mmCIF file of C-alpha atoms in Angstrom:
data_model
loop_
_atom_site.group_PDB
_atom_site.id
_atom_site.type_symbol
_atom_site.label_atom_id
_atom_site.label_comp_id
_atom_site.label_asym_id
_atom_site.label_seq_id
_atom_site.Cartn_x
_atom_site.Cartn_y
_atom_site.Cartn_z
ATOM 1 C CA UNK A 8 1.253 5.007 36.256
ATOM 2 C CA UNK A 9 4.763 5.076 36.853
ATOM 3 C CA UNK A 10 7.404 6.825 34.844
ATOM 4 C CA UNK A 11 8.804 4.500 32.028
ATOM 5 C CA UNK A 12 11.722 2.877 32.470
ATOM 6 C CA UNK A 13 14.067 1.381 29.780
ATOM 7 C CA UNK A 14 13.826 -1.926 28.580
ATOM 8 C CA UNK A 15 16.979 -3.727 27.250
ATOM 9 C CA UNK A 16 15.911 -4.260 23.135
ATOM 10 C CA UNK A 17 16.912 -8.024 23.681
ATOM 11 C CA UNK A 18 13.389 -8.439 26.015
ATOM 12 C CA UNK A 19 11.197 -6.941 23.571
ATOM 13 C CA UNK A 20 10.472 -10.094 21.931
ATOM 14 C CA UNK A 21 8.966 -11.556 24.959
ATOM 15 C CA UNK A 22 6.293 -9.100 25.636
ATOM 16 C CA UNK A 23 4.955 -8.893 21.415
ATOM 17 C CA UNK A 24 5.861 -12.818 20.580
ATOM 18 C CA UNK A 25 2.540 -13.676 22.828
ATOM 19 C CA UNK A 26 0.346 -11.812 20.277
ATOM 20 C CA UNK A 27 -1.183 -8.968 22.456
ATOM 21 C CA UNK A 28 -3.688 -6.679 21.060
ATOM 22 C CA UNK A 29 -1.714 -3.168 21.021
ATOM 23 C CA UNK A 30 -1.780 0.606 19.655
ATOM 24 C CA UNK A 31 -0.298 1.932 17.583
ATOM 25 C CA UNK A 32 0.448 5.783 17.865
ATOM 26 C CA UNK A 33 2.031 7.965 15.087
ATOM 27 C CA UNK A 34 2.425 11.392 14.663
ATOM 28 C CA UNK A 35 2.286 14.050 10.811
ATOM 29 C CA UNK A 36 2.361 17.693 10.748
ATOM 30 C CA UNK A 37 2.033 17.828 14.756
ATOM 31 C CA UNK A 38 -1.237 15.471 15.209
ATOM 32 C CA UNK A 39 -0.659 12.577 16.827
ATOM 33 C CA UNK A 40 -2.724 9.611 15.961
ATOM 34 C CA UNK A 41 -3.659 6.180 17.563
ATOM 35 C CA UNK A 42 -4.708 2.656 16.222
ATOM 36 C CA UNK A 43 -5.470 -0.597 17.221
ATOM 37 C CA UNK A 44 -3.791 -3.548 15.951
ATOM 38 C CA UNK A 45 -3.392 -7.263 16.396
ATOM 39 C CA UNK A 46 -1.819 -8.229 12.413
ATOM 40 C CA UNK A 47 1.750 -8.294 13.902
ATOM 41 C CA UNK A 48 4.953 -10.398 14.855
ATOM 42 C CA UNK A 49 8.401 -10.874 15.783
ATOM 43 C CA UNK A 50 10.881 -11.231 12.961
ATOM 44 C CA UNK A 51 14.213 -10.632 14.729
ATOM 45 C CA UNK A 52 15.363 -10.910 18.357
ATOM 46 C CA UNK A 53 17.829 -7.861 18.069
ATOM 47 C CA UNK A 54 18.143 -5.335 16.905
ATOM 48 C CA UNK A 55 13.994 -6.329 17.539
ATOM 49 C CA UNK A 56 11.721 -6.370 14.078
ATOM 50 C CA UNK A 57 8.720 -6.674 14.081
ATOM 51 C CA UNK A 58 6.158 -6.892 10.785
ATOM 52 C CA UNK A 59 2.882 -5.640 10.882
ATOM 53 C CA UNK A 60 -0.419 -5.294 8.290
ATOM 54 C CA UNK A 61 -2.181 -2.028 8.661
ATOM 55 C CA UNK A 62 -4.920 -1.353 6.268
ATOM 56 C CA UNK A 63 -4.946 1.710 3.596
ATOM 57 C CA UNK A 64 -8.311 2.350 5.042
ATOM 58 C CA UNK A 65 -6.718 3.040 8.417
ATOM 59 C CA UNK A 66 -6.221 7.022 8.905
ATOM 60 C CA UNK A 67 -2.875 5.664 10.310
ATOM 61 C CA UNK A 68 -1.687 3.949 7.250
ATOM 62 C CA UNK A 69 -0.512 7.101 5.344
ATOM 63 C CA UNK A 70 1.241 8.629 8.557
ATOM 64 C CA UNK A 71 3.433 5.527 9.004
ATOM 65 C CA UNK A 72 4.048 5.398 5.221
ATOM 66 C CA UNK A 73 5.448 8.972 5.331
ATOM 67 C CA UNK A 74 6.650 9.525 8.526
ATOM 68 C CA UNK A 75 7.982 6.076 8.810
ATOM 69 C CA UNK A 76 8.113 6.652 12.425
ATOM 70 C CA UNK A 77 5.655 5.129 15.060
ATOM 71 C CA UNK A 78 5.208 3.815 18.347
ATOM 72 C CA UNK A 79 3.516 0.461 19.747
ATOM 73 C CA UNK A 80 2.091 0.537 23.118
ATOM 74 C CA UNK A 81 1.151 -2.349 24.660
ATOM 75 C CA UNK A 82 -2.355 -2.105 26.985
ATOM 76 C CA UNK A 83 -2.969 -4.217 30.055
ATOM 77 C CA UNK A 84 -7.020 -5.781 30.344
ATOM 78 C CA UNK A 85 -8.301 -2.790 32.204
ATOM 79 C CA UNK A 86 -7.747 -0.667 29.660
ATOM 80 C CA UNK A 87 -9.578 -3.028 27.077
ATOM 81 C CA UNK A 88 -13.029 -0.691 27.036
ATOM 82 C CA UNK A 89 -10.476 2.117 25.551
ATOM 83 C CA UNK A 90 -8.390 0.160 23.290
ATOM 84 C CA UNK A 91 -11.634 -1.008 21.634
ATOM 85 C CA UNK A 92 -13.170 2.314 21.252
ATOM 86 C CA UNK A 93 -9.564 3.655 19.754
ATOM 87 C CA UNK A 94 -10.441 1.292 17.402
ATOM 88 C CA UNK A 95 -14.551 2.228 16.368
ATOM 89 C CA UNK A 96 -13.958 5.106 15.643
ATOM 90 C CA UNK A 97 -10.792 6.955 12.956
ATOM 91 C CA UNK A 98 -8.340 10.139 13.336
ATOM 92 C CA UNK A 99 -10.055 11.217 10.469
ATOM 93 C CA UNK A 100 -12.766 12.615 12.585
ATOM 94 C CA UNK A 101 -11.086 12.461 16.155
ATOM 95 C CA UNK A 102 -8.891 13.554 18.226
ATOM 96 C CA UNK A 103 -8.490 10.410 19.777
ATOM 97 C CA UNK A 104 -5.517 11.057 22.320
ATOM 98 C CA UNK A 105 -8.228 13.781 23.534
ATOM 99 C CA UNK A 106 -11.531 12.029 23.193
ATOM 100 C CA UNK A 107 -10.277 9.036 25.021
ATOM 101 C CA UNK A 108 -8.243 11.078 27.656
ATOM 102 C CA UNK A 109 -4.730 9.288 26.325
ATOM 103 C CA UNK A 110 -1.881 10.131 27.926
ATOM 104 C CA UNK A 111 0.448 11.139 25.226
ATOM 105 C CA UNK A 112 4.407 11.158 26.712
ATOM 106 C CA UNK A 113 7.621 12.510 24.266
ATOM 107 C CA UNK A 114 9.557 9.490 22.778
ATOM 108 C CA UNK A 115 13.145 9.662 22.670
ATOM 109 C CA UNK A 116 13.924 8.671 19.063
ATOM 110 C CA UNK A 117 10.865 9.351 17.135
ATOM 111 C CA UNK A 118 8.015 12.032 16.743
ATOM 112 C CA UNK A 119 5.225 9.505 17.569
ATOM 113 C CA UNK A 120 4.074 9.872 21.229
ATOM 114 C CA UNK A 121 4.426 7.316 23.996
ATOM 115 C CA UNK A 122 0.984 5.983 25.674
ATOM 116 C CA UNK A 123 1.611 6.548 29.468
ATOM 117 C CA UNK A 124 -1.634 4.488 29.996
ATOM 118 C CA UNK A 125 0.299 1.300 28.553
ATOM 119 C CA UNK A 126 2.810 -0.721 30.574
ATOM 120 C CA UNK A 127 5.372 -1.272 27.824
ATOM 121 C CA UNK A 128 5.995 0.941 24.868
ATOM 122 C CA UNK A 129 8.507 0.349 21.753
ATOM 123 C CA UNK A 130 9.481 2.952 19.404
ATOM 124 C CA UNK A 131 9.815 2.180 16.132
ATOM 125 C CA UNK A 132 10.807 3.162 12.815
ATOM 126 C CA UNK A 133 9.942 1.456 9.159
ATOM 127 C CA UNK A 134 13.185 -0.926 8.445
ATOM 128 C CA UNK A 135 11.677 -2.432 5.082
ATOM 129 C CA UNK A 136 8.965 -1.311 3.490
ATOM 130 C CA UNK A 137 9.135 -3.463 0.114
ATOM 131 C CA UNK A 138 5.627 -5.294 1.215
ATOM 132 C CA UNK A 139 3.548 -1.833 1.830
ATOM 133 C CA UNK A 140 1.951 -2.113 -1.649
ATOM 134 C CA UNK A 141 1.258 -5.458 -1.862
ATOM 135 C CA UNK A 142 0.022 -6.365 1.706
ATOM 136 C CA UNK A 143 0.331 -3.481 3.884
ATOM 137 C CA UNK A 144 2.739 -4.837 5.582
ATOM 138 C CA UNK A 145 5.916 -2.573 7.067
ATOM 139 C CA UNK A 146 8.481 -4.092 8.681
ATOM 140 C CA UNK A 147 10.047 -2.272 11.893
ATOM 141 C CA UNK A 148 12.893 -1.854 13.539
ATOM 142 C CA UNK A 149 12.406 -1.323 17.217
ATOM 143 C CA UNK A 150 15.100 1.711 18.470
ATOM 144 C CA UNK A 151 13.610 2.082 22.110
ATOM 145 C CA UNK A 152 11.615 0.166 24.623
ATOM 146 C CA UNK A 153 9.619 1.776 27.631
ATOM 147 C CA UNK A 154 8.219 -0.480 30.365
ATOM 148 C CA UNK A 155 6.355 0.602 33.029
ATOM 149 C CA UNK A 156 8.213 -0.435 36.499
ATOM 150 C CA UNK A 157 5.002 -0.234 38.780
ATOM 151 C CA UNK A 158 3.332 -2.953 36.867
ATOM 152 C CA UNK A 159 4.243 -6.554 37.800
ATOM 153 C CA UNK A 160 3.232 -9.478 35.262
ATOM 154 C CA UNK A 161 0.565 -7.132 33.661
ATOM 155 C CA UNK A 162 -2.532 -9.222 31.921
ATOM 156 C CA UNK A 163 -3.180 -8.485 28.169
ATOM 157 C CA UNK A 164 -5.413 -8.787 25.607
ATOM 158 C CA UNK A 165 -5.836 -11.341 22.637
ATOM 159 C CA UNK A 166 -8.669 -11.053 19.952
ATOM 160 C CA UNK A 167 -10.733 -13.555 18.514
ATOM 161 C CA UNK A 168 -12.880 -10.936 16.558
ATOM 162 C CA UNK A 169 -15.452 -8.928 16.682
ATOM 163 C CA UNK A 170 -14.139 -7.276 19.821
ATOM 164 C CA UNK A 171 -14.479 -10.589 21.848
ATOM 165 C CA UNK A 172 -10.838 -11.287 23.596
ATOM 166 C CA UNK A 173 -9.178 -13.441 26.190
ATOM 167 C CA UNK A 174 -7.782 -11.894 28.492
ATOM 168 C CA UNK A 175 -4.306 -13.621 29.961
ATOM 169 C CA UNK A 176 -5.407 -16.210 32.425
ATOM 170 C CA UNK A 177 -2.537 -18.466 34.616
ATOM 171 C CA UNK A 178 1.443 -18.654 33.401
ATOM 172 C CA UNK A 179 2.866 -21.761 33.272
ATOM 173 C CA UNK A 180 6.543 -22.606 32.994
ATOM 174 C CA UNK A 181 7.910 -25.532 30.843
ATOM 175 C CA UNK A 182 11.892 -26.282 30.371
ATOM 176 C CA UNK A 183 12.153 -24.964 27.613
ATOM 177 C CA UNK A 184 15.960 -24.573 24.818
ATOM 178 C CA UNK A 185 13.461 -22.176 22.969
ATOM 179 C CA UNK A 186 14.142 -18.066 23.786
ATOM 180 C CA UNK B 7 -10.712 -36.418 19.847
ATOM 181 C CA UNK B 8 -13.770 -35.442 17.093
ATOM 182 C CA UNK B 9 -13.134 -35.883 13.576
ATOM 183 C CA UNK B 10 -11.788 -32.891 12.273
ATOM 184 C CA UNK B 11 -14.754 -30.572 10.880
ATOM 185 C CA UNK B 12 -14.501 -28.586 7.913
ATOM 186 C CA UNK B 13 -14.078 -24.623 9.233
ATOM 187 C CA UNK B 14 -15.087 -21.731 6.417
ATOM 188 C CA UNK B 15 -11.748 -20.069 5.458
ATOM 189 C CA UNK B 16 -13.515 -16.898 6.583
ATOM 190 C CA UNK B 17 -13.199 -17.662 9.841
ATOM 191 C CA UNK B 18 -9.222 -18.558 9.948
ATOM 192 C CA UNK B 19 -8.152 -15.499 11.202
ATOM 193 C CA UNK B 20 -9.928 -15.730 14.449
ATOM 194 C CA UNK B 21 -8.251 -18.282 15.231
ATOM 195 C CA UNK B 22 -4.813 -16.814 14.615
ATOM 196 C CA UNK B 23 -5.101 -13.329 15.089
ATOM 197 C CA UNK B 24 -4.456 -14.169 19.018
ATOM 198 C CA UNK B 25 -1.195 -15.413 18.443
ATOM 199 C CA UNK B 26 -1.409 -18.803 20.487
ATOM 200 C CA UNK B 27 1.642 -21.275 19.880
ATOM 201 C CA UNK B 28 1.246 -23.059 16.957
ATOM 202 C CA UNK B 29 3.087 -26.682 15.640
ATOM 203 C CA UNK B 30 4.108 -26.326 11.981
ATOM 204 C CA UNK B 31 3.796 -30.040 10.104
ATOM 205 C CA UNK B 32 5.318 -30.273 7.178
ATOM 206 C CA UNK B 33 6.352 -33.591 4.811
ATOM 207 C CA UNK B 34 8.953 -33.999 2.564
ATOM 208 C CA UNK B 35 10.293 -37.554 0.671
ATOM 209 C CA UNK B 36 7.478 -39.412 3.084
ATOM 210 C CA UNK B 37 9.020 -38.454 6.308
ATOM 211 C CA UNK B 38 6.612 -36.035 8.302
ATOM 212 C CA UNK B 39 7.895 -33.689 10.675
ATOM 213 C CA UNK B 40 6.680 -30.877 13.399
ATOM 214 C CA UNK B 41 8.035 -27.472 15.567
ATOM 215 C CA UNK B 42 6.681 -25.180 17.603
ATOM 216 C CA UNK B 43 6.245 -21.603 16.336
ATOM 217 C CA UNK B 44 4.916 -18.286 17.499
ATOM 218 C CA UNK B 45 6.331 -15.683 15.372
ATOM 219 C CA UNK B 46 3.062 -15.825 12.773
ATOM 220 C CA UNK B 47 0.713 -12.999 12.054
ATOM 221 C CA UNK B 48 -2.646 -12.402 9.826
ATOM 222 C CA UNK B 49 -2.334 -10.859 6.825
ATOM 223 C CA UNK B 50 -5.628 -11.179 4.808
ATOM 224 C CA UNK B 51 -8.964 -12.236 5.814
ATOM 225 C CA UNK B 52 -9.766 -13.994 2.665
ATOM 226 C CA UNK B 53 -8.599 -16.427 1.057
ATOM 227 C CA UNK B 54 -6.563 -15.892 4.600
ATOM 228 C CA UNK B 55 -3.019 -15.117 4.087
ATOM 229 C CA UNK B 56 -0.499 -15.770 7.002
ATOM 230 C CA UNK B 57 3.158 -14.819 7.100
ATOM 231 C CA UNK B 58 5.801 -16.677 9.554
ATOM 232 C CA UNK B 59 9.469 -16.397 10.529
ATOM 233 C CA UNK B 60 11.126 -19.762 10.236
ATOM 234 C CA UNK B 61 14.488 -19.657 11.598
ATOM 235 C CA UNK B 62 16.745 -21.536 9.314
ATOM 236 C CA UNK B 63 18.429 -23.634 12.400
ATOM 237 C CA UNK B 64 14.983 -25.541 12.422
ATOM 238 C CA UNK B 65 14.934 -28.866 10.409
ATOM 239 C CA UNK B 66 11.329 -27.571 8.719
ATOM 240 C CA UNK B 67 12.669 -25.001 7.425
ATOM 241 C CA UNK B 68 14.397 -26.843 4.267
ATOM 242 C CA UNK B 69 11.464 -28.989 3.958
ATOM 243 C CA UNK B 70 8.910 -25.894 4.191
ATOM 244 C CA UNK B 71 11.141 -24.174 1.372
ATOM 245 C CA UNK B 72 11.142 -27.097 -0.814
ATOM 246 C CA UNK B 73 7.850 -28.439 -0.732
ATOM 247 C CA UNK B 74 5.780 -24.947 -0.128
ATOM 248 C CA UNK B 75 3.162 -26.267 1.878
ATOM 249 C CA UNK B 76 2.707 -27.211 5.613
ATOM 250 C CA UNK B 77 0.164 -27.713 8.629
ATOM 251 C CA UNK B 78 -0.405 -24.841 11.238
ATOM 252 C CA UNK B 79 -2.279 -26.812 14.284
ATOM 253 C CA UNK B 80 -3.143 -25.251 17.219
ATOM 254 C CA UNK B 81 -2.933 -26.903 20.512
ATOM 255 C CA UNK B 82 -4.643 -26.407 23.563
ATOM 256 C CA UNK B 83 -3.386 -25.724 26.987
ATOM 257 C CA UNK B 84 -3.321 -29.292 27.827
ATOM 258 C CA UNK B 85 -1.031 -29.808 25.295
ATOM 259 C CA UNK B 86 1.887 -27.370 26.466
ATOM 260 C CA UNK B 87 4.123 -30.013 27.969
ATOM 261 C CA UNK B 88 4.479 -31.786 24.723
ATOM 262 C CA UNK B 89 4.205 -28.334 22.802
ATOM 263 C CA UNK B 90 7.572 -27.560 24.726
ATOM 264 C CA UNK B 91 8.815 -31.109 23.957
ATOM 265 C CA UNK B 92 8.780 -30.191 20.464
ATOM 266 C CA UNK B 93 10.614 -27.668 20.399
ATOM 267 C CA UNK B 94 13.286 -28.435 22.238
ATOM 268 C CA UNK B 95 14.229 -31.210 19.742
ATOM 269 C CA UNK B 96 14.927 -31.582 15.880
ATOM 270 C CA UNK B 97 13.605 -33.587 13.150
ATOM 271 C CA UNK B 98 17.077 -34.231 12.505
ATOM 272 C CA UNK B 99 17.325 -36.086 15.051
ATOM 273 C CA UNK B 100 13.784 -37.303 16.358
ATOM 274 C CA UNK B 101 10.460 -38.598 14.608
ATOM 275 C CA UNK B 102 8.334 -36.089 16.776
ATOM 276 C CA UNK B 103 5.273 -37.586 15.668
ATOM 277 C CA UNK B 104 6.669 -41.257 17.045
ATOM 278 C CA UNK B 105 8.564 -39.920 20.112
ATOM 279 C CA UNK B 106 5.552 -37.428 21.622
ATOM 280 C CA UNK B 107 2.713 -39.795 20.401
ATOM 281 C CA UNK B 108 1.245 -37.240 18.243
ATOM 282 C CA UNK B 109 -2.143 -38.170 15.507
ATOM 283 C CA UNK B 110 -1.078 -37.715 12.180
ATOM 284 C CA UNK B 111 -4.138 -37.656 9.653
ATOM 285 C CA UNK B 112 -4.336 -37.027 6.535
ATOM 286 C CA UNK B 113 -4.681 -33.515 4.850
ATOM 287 C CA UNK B 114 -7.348 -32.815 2.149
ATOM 288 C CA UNK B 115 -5.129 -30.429 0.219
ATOM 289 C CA UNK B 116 -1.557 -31.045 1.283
ATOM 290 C CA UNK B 117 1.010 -33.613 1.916
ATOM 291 C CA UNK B 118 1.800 -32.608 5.191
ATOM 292 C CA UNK B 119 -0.298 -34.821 7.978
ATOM 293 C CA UNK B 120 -3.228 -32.570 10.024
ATOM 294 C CA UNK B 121 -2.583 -32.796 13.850
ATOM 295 C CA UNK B 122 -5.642 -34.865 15.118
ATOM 296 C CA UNK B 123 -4.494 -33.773 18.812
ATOM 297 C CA UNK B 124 -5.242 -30.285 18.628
ATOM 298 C CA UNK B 125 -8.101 -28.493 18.082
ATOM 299 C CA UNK B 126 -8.002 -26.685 14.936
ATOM 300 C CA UNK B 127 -5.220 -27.181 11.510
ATOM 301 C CA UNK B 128 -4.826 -25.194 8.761
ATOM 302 C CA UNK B 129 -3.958 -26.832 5.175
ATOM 303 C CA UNK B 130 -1.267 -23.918 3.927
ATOM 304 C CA UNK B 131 0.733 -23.780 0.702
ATOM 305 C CA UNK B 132 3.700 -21.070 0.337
ATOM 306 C CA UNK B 133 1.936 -18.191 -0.969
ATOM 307 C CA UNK B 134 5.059 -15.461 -1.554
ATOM 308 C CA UNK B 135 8.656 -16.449 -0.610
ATOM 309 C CA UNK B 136 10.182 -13.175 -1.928
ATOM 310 C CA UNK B 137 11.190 -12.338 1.786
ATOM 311 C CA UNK B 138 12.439 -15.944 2.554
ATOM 312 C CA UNK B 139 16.412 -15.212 1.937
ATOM 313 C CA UNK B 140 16.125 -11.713 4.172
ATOM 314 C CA UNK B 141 14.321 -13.145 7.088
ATOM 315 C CA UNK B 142 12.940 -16.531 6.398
ATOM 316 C CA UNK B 143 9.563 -14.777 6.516
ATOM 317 C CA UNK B 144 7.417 -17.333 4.722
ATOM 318 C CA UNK B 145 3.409 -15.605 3.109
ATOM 319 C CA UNK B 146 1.346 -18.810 3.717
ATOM 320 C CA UNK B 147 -2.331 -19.400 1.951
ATOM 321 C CA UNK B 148 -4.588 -21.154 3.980
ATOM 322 C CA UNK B 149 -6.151 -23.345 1.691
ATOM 323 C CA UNK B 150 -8.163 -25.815 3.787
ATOM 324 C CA UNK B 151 -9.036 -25.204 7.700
ATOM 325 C CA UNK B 152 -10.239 -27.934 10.153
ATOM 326 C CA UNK B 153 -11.743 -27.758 13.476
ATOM 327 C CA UNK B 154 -12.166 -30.331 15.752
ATOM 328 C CA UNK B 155 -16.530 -29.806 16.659
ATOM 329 C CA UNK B 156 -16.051 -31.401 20.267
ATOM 330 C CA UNK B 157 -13.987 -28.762 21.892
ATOM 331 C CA UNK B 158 -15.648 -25.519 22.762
ATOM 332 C CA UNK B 159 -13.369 -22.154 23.643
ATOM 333 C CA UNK B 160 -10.134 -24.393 23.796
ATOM 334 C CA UNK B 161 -7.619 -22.342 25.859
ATOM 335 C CA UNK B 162 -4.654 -21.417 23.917
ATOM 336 C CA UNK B 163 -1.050 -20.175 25.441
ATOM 337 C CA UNK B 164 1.052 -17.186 24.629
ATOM 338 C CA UNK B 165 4.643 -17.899 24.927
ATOM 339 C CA UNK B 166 6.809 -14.862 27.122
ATOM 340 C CA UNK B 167 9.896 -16.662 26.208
ATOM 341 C CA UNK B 168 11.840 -19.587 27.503
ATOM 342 C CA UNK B 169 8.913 -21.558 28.412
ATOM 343 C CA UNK B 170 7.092 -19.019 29.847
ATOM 344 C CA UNK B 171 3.371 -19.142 28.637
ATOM 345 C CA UNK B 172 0.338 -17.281 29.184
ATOM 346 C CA UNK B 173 -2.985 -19.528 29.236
ATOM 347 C CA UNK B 174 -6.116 -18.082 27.795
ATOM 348 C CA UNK B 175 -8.227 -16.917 30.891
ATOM 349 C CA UNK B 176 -11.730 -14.808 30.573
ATOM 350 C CA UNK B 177 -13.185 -13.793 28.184
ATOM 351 C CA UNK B 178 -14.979 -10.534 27.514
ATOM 352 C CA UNK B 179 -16.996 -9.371 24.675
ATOM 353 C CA UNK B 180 -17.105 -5.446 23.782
ATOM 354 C CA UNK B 181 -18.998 -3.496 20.922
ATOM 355 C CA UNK B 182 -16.324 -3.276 17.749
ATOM 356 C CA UNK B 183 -17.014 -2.432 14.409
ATOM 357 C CA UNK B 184 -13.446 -4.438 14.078
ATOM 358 C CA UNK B 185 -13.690 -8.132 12.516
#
């Protein structure tokens, strides 16, 4: 992997809007902690927000609630064998930045680690959080993109359940008036 | 096309957790109208809850407010040209369903019309509008989903921005205790 390189906050919205499968990495009292997650979506171009569903039963949940920090790293196919195993298993038990040999790098704005195995990675931090009781759902505010400048037009993950997923086949290009 | 199939609601969220491009039909004083939207997201399994940014530019949105129901249909790749089409024009303007030759049939639970060109639609009435006036984020109840039985693994598309779409490509299959 290369070293990250910044990512203007207007282009985040192009690399979540496609509904990736992607973890999500936070960090209380020292331990960092990773999840994976597909409930998400763009709610704002810039500054970038993003809403998200993450359930009370995930070890995760209470670290984002009172932190209110986290980051989401985006994995390319090849590391799909990992992202599903981050998510069998619950930092309850694990270690899972250890057990899964994660490459944990310092953020810039936030406490939660960057995922040097990921091509893109956005830091975030809770911007509303008026839906966490009813639905789980945090909205965040994106204060930091990472990409990874080695990878060219990396392939990710979509999941249809049950840890089947499509991986990204061909691009296509339409004319398009929609950003 | 198949006649639309009944689909248990149970199953819903496979087919949005993804996030493929969706068309949002909605009807309001008899006049039926469609866009093209990605910013959606899962929220609950079941009955399945699904929230969506709606920006108020788009003609829907009024009608989407007012009537609190609509379609979600999801196209396949074969589709994208007209998908694009969409949204690069306004009800306001244009009766999609006339000028892009799309199948309006009638929903079971809703007035807005099912989408007998793609492959799945999902009957949806306004479930929480609390977060409408912050950031037109719309919580949608799937109330009826349909399926069309003739078209097996349909390949969705991801949209990078500016008509830039991933098409589904492999598929692989891993061991998850995730649904």
């Amino acid at each position: 992997m290369s070293r990250p390189k910044e990512l203007a906050l207007s282009k985040v919205y192009a690399l979540l809007e496609p509904g990736p499968v992607v973890l999500l990495a936070t960090a209380r009292k020292g331990r960092a902690n990773v999840m994976t997650m597909s409930w998400h979506m763009m709610m704002e171009f810039e500054p970038p927000l993003v809403g998200c569903v993450v359930s009370g039963a995930n070890y995760s949940f209470a670290a984002l609630k009172a932190t209110r920090e986290c980051v989401i790293a985006i994995p390319a196919a090849g590391l799909a064998r990992k992202v599903v195993a981050v998510g069998n298993c619950s930092g309850r038990e694990v270690d899972k930045f250890a057990a899964f040999a994660l490459t944990a790098l310092p953020a810039g704005e936030v406490a939660s680690p960057l995922i040097g195995d990921c091509f893109a990675n956005l830091e975030c931090r809770v911007h509303d959080a008026r839906l966490v009781n009813r639905y789980n759902m945090f909205v965040l505010e994106v204060v930091k993109a990472w990409i990874d400048p080695g990878r060219k037009s990396p392939k990710t993950i979509h999941h249809h359940g049950y840890g089947r997923f499509a991986v990204d086949g061909r691009t296509i290009s339409l004319p398009s008036r929609m950003r």
